[in-house]
Short mmCIF file of C-alpha atoms and ligand atoms in Angstrom, two decimals:
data_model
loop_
_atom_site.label_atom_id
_atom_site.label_comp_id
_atom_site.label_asym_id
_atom_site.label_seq_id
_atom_site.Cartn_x
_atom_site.Cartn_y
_atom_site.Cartn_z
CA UNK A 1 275.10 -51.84 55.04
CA UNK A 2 275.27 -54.00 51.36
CA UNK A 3 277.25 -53.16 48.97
CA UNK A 4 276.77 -53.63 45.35
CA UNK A 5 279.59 -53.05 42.91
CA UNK A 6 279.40 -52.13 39.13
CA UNK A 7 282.32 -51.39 36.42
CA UNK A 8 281.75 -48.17 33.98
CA UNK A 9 284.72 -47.60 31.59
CA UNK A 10 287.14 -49.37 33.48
CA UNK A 11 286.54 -47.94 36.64
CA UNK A 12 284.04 -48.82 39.56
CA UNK A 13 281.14 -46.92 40.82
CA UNK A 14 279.74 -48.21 44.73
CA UNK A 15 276.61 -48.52 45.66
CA UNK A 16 276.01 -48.20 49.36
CA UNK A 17 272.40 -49.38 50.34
CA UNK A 18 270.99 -48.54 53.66
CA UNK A 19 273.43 -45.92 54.39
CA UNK A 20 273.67 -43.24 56.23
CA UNK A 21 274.68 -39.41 54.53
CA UNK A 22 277.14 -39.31 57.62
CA UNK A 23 278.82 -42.10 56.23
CA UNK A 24 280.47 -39.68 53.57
CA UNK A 25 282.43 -38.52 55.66
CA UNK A 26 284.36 -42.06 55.60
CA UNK A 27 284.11 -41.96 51.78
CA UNK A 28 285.67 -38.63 50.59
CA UNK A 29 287.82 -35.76 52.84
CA UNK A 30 285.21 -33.34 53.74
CA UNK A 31 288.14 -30.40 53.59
CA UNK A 32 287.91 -30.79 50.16
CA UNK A 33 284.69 -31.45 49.15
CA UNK A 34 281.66 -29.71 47.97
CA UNK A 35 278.44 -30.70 48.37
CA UNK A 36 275.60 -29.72 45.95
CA UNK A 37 272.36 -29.58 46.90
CA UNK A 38 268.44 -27.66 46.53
CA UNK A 39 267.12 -25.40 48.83
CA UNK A 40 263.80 -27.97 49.59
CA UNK A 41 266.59 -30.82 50.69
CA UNK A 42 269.00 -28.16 52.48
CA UNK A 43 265.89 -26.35 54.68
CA UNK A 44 264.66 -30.39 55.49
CA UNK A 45 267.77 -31.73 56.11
CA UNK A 46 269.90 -28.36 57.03
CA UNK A 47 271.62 -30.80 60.12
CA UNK A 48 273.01 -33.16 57.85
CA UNK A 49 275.12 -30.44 55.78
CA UNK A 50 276.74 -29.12 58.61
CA UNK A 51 280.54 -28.45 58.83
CA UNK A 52 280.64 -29.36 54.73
CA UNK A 53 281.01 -26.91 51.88
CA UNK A 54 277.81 -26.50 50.52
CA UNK A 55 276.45 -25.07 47.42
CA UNK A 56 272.51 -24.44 47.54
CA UNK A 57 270.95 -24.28 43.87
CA UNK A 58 267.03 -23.31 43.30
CA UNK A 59 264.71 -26.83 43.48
CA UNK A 60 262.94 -27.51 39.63
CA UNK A 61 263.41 -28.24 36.85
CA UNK A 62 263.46 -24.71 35.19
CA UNK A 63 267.00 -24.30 36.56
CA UNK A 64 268.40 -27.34 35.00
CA UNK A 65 269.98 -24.77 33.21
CA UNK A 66 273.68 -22.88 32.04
CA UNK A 67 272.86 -20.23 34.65
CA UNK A 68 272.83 -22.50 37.18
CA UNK A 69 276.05 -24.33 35.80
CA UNK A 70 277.62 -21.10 35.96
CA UNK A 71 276.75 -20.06 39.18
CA UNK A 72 277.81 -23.39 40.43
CA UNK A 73 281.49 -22.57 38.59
CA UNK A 74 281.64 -19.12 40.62
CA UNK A 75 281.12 -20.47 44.35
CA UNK A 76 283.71 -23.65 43.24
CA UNK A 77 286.20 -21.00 42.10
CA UNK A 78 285.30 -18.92 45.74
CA UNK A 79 285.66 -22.45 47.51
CA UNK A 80 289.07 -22.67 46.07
CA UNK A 81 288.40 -26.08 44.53
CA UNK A 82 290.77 -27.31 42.16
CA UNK A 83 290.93 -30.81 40.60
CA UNK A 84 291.47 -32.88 43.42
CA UNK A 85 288.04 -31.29 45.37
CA UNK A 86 285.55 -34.20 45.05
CA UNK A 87 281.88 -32.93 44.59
CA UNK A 88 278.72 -34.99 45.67
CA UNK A 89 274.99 -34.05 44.40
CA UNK A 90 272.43 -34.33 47.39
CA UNK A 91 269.37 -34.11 45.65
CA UNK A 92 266.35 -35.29 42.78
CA UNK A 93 267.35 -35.74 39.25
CA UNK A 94 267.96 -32.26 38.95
CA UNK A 95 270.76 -31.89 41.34
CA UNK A 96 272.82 -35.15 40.59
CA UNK A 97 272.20 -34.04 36.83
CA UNK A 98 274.03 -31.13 37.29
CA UNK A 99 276.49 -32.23 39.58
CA UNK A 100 277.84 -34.65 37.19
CA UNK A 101 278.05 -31.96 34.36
CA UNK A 102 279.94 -29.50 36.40
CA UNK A 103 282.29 -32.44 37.65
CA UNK A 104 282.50 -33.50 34.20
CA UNK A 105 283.86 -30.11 32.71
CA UNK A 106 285.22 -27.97 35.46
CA UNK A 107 288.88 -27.94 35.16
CA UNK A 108 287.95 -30.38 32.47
CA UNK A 109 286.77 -32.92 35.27
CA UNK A 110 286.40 -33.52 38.88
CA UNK A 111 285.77 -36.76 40.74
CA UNK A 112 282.43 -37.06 41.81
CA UNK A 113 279.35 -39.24 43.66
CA UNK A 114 275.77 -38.95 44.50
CA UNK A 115 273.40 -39.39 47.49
CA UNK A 116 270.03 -39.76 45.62
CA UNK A 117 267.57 -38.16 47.78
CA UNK A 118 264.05 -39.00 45.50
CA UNK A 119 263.02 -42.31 44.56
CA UNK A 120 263.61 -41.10 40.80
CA UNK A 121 266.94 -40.46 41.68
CA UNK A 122 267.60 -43.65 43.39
CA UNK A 123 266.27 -45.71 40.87
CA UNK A 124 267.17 -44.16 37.58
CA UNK A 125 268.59 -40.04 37.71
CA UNK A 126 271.33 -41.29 39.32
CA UNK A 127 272.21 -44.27 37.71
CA UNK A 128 274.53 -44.34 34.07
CA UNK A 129 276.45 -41.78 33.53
CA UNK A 130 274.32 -39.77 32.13
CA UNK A 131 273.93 -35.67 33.03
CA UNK A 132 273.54 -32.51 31.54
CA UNK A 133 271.36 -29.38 31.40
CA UNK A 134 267.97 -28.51 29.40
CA UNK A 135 268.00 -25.90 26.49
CA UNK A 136 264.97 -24.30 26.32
CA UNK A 137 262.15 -27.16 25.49
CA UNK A 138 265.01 -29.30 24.45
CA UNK A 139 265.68 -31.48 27.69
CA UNK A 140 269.11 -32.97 28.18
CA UNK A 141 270.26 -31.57 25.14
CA UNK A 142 273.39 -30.61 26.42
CA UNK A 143 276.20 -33.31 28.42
CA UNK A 144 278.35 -35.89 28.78
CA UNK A 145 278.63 -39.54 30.13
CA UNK A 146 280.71 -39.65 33.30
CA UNK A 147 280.12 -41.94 36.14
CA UNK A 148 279.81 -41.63 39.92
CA UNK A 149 282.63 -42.75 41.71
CA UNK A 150 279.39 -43.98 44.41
CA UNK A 151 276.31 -44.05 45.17
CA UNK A 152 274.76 -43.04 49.01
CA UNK A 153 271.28 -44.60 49.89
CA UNK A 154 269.95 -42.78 52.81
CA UNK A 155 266.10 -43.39 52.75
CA UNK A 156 265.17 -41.37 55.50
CA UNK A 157 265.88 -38.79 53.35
CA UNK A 158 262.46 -40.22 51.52
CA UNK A 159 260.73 -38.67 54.73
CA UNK A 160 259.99 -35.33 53.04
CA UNK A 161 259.65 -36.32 50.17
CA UNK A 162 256.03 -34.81 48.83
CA UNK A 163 254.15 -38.06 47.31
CA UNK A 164 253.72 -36.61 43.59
CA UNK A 165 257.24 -37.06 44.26
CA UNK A 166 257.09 -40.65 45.21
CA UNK A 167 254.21 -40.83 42.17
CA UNK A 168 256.99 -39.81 39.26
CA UNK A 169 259.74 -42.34 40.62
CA UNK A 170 257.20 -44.88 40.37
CA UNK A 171 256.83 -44.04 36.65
CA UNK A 172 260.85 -45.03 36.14
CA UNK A 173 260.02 -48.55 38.43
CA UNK A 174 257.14 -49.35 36.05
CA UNK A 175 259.40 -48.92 33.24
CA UNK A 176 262.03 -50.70 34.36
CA UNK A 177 259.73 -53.71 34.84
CA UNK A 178 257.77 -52.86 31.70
CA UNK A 179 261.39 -53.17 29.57
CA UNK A 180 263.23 -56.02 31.62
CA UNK A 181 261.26 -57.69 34.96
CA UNK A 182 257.71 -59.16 34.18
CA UNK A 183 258.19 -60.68 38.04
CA UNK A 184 258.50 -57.47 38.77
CA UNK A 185 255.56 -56.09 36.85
CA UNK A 186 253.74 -59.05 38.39
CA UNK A 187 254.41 -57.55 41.67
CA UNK A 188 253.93 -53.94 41.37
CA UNK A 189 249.91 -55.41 39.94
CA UNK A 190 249.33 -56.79 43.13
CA UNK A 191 250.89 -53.64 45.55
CA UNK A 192 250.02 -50.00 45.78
CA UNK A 193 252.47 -47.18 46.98
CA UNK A 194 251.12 -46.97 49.99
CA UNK A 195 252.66 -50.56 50.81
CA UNK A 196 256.37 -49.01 49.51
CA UNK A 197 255.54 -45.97 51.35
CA UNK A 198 255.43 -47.78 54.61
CA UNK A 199 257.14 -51.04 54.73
CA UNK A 200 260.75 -50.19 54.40
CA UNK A 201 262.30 -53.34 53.70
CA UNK A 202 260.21 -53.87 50.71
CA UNK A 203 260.98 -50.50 49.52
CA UNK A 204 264.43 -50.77 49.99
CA UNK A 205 264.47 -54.22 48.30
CA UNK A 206 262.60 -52.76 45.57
CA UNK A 207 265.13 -49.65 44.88
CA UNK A 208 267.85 -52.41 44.83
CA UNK A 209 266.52 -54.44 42.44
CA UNK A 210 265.87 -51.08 40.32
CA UNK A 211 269.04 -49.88 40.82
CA UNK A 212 270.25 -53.45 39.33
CA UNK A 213 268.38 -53.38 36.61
CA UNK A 214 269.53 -50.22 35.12
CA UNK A 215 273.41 -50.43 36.19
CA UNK A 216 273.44 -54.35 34.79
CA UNK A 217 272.22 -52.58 31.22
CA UNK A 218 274.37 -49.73 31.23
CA UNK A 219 277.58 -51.75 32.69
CA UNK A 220 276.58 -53.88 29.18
CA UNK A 221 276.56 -50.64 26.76
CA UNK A 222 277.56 -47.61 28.73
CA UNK A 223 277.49 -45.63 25.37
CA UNK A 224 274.43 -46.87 24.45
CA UNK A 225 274.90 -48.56 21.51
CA UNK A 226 271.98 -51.21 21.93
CA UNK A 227 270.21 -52.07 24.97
CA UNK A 228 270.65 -48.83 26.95
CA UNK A 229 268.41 -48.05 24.27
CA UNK A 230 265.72 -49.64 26.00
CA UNK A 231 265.37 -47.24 28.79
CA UNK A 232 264.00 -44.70 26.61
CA UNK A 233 260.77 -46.40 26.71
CA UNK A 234 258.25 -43.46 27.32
CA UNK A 235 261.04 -40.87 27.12
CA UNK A 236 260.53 -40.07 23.31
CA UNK A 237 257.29 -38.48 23.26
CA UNK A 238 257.81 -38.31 27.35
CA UNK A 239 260.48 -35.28 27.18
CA UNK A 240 258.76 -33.81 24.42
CA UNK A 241 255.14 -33.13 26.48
CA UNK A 242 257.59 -32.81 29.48
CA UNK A 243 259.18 -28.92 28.77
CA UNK A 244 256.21 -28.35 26.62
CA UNK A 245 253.76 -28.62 29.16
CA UNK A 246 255.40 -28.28 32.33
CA UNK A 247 254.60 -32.01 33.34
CA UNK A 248 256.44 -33.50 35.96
CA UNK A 249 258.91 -36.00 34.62
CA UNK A 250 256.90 -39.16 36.05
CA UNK A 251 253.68 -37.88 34.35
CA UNK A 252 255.30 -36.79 30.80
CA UNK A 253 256.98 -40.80 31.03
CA UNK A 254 253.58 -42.20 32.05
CA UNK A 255 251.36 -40.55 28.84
CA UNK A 256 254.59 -41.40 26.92
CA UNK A 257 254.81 -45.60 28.10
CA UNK A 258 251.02 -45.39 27.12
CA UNK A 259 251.46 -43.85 23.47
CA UNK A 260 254.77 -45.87 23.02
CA UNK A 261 252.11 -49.33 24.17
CA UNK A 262 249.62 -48.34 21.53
CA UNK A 263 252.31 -47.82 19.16
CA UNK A 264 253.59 -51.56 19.68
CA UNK A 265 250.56 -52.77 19.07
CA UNK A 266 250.69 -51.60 15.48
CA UNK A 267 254.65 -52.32 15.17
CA UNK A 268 255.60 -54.87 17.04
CA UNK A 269 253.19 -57.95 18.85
CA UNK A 270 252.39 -56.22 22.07
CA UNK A 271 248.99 -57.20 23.29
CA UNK A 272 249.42 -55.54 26.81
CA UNK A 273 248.29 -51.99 26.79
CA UNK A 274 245.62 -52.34 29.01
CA UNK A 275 247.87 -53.94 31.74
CA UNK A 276 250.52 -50.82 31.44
CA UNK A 277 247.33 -48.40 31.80
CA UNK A 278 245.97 -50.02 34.67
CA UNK A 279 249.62 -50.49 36.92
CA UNK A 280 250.34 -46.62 35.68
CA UNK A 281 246.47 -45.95 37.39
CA UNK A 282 247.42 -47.72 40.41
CA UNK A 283 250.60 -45.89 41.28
CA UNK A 284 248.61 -42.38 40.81
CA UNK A 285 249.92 -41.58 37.00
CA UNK A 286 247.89 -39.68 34.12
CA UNK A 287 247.18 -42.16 31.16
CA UNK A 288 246.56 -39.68 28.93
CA UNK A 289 246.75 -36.38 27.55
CA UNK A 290 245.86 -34.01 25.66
CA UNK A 291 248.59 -32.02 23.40
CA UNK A 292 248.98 -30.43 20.16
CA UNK A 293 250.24 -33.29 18.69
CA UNK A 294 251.97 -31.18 15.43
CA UNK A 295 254.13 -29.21 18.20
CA UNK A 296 255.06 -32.20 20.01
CA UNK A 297 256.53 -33.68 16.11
CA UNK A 298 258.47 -30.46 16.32
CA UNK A 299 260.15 -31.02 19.47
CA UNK A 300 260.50 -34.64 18.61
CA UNK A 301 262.72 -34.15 15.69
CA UNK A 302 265.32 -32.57 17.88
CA UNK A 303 265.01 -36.09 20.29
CA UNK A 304 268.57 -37.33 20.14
CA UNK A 305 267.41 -40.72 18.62
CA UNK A 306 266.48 -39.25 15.94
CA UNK A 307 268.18 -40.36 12.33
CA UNK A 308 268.03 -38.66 9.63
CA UNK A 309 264.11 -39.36 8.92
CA UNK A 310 263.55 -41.79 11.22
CA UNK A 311 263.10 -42.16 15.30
CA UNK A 312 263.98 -45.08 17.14
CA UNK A 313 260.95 -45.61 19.03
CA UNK A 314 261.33 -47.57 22.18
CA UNK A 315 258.65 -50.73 21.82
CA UNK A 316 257.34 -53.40 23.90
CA UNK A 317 256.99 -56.89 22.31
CA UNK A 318 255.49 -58.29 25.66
CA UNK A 319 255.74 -56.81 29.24
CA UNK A 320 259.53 -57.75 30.40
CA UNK A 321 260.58 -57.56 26.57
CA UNK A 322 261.11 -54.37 24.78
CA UNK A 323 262.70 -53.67 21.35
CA UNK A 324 263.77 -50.91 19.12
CA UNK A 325 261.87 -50.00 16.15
CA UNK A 326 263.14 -47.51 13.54
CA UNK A 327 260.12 -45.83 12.71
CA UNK A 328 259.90 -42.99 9.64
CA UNK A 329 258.42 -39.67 11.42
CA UNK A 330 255.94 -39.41 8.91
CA UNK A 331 254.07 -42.29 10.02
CA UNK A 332 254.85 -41.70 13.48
CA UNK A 333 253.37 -38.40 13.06
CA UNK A 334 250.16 -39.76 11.69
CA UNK A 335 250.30 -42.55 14.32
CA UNK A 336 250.18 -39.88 17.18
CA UNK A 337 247.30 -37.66 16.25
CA UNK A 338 245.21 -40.63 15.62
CA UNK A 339 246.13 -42.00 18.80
CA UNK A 340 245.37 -38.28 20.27
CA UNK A 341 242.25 -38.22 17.77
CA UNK A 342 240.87 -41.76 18.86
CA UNK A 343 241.05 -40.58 22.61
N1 LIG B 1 271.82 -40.02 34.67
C1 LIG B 1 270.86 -40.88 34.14
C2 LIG B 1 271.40 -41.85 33.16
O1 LIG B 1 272.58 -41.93 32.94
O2 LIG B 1 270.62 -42.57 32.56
#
């Protein structure tokens, strides 16, 4: 098993790569623990939960909610926990998402760690601190920054995983190389899924190098003062479509990395759109969209990056590169619908 060690405010967060979920039981006492998981990964995997306290939450999105949270609150309080009971999130984004917020504000904060079982949540749900719950179309609007005290990669829990599934993580990967690895963009041009799908080693080396690319940016501004920034690329308009339209997360990211390509075009010196359409084709992700561009502006001017009358828009300058733009939301507006208009 390697190892991989990062430091968020002070303290460390573990990654363990090529793991085994068993192996928890050497990281945390299973007495007092509580696992949280979905009902898709507990029915697949029900053999791997047994003899832990286990909470089951409904799979989707849709219950990346304060219902859930508070449901979650009940069974801890009929578990007994108290602030010594560790909890770890066995699931997609959703799950780990949620884990972290209840960890981060039951009895005003448990310990906590994560066995990512989607490649999203390997490479990116997982990763930074970052959790919370959606308010109505408003995703994430609601959280805190608290980090993992580990990270579990099991990827044979990738068996069951449905490939739209595998599709949306591979909308994070692109990113990632899009913002910071042209090597790697190189690479995922020449390869298909199919090639991650069933050559292990590669995939594994691939979620490493994933997982280090996000962890070395947050580990640099955990609060994200400046280059944490740089993740949102795609998110912007990407979360906005996403609860709008019901997208999955990969495919809301994907239209988003395309609008947010065109956009550096006009704003900064990105030549490169056609290359980011063409990788997003390969790995089975929509391009483009059609959306009522007016009601997307509405949602956007909630988007946390928002400033006063401005967005910072996530930008590429060339593929590996990316930069933040402060761009007025009038012109972005107009921008949009005659990128949606020209389509
Ligand atoms: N939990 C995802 C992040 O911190 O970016």
């Amino acid at each position: 098993m390697k190892k991989l060690q990062y430091t968020f405010s002070g303290k460390k967060t573990t990654c363990y790569f090529d793991a085994d979920l068993s192996y928890l039981e050497k990281l945390v006492d299973k007495e007092h623990s509580v696992l949280i998981t979905d009902d898709n990964i507990f029915k697949s995997h029900q053999k791997k939960f047994g003899g832990w306290n286990t909470i089951v939450i409904k799979a989707g999105e849709q219950y990346k909610v304060q219902d859930t949270v508070d449901s979650i609150f009940e069974q801890l309080i009929g578990f007994g926990a108290d602030r010594k009971t560790f909890l770890i999130g066995v699931g997609g984004g959703v799950v780990t998402d949620i884990t972290g917020y209840v960890a981060s504000v039951f009895m005003r904060g448990l310990s906590f760690g994560f066995v990512p079982s989607s490649i999203l949540a390997m490479v990116d749900a997982s990763i930074g601190g970052k959790n919370g719950i959606d308010i109505g179309v408003y995703k994430n609007l609601v959280g805190t920054i608290r980090q993992p005290q580990f990270l579990l990669y099991d990827t044979s829990l990738l068996k069951t995983l449905p490939k739209e599934e595998w599709i949306n993580g591979f909308a994070e990967i692109i990113k990632h190389a899009a913002i910071k690895d042209a090597t790697l963009f190189k690479e995922l041009e020449k390869n298909k899924l199919s090639f991650y799908q069933k050559d292990k080693a590669a995939l594994t080396k691939l979620i490493r190098r994933n997982v280090v690319i996000k962890s070395d940016v947050v580990e640099k501004d955990e609060f994200e003062m400046g280059d944490r920034k740089l993740l949102n690329f795609g998110h912007t308009l990407g979360h906005a479509i996403e609860n709008l339209y019901e997208l999955p997360h990969g495919h809301a990211i994907s239209i988003g990395m395309v609008v947010a390509s065109l956009i550096s075009e006009e704003y900064a010196d990105f030549k490169d759109t056609g290359r980011v359409i063409e990788v997003l084709k390969r790995y089975g992700l929509p391009t483009l969209a059609e959306f009522d561009a007016r009601k997307v502006m509405g949602v956007l001017k909630m988007d946390k990056k928002k400033e006063k009358d401005a967005i910072h828009y996530i930008l590429l300058n060339r593929i590996g590169q990316a930069v933040v733009k402060t761009i007025p939301i009038v012109q972005l507006e107009k921008m949009i619908l005659s990128i949606i208009n020209s389509r």
